[in-house]
Each structure stands twice: as structure tokens, then as C-alpha cells.
Amino acid sequence: MVDKDHITIRDEQGNEHEYEVEAVFEMGGQHYTMISSGQEMEIMRIEEHNGSQSLVNATEDEIEQLVAAYEIAINADENFPEQ
């Protein structure tokens, strides 16, 4: 079993929420992470400012593009012959 990284995110009200990092990936020059709270999955954009990173909500357009790219990758993997 692979141990996953965990992160804590503070919401607008100051409440802390624990998430598992499911994946980190790049598309179109932007970096994204897929995180899970156990109840829901979210895709966040990783932004860098002065050497520190922060997570911001991905736009609906970004999410649609990421899901489309993921589906293409899954279909390509299914059609790739095993060696």
C-alpha cells in the first residue's frame, strides 16, 4: 500500500480540513492537484508567489479540459497493447 501525502487547508472561516493528495499533474503550463477529503474529490490549481505555493479553485473550464484530457489518456491506455 502506498502512503499518500496529506495537506491541511484552511477555509474562509478559518476551519482546517484534512485532504489526501491523489495526484499532481501539469497541463497547459499550469500545475494542478487532485485532492480527496474522503467524501469528495476536488481539483485545485497550484499557484506560486515569491517561492511559496497556494491552492486555488480551478475554473469550470479548466476542470472540463482536465477531465477531457484524462478521458483521452484512459482510452489510449485501454487501446495500448500489453507487452
Protein backbone atom coordinates (compact mmCIF):
# COMPACT_ATOMS: atom_id res chain seq x y z
CA MET A 1 0.00 0.00 0.00
CA VAL A 2 1.35 3.42 -0.95
CA ASP A 3 1.20 6.16 1.67
CA LYS A 4 -0.35 9.32 0.28
CA ASP A 5 0.65 12.84 1.18
CA HIS A 6 -1.77 14.78 3.34
CA ILE A 7 -2.37 18.51 3.38
CA THR A 8 -4.40 20.78 5.62
CA ILE A 9 -6.40 23.59 4.03
CA ARG A 10 -7.89 26.48 5.98
CA ASP A 11 -11.23 27.72 4.62
CA GLU A 12 -12.57 31.28 4.60
CA GLN A 13 -13.96 30.86 8.13
CA GLY A 14 -10.59 29.65 9.46
CA ASN A 15 -11.65 26.00 9.79
CA GLU A 16 -8.97 23.44 8.92
CA HIS A 17 -9.76 20.48 6.65
CA GLU A 18 -7.51 17.47 6.01
CA TYR A 19 -7.11 16.14 2.45
CA GLU A 20 -5.20 13.32 0.77
CA VAL A 21 -3.23 14.26 -2.33
CA GLU A 22 -4.42 11.84 -5.02
CA ALA A 23 -2.40 13.26 -7.93
CA VAL A 24 -0.32 16.23 -9.07
CA PHE A 25 -0.15 16.98 -12.79
CA GLU A 26 0.60 19.68 -15.37
CA MET A 27 -1.46 20.84 -18.31
CA GLY A 28 -1.02 23.93 -20.46
CA GLY A 29 1.81 25.27 -18.32
CA GLN A 30 -0.29 25.16 -15.14
CA HIS A 31 0.09 22.70 -12.28
CA TYR A 32 -2.93 21.09 -10.64
CA THR A 33 -3.61 18.70 -7.80
CA MET A 34 -6.44 16.30 -7.21
CA ILE A 35 -7.29 16.10 -3.52
CA SER A 36 -9.78 13.99 -1.58
CA SER A 37 -11.39 14.51 1.81
CA GLY A 38 -12.82 11.00 1.79
CA GLN A 39 -16.25 12.43 0.95
CA GLU A 40 -15.46 14.47 -2.14
CA MET A 41 -12.76 14.94 -4.77
CA GLU A 42 -11.55 18.39 -5.81
CA ILE A 43 -9.20 19.69 -8.49
CA MET A 44 -7.18 22.72 -7.42
CA ARG A 45 -4.71 24.88 -9.36
CA ILE A 46 -1.29 25.29 -7.75
CA GLU A 47 -0.05 28.88 -7.85
CA GLU A 48 3.39 30.10 -6.85
CA HIS A 49 4.05 33.52 -5.36
CA ASN A 50 7.51 34.56 -4.16
CA GLY A 51 8.64 30.96 -3.72
CA SER A 52 5.59 29.72 -1.81
CA GLN A 53 2.72 27.69 -3.18
CA SER A 54 -1.01 28.10 -2.66
CA LEU A 55 -4.06 26.24 -3.91
CA VAL A 56 -6.92 28.00 -5.67
CA ASN A 57 -10.13 26.60 -7.11
CA ALA A 58 -9.78 25.51 -10.72
CA THR A 59 -12.29 27.16 -13.05
CA GLU A 60 -15.11 25.14 -14.62
CA ASP A 61 -13.34 25.50 -17.99
CA GLU A 62 -10.09 24.14 -16.54
CA ILE A 63 -11.90 21.21 -14.94
CA GLU A 64 -13.67 20.38 -18.22
CA GLN A 65 -10.33 20.42 -20.09
CA LEU A 66 -8.64 18.28 -17.43
CA VAL A 67 -11.46 15.71 -17.44
CA ALA A 68 -11.37 15.56 -21.26
CA ALA A 69 -7.59 15.02 -21.21
CA TYR A 70 -7.97 12.33 -18.53
CA GLU A 71 -10.59 10.50 -20.61
CA ILE A 72 -8.29 10.60 -23.66
CA ALA A 73 -5.44 9.18 -21.57
CA ILE A 74 -7.63 6.39 -20.16
CA ASN A 75 -8.89 5.45 -23.63
CA ALA A 76 -5.35 5.46 -25.02
CA ASP A 77 -4.20 3.23 -22.16
CA GLU A 78 -7.05 0.78 -22.82
CA ASN A 79 -6.13 0.62 -26.51
CA PHE A 80 -2.39 0.19 -25.88
CA PRO A 81 -1.40 -3.47 -26.25
CA GLU A 82 0.20 -5.07 -23.21
CA GLN A 83 3.74 -6.33 -23.63
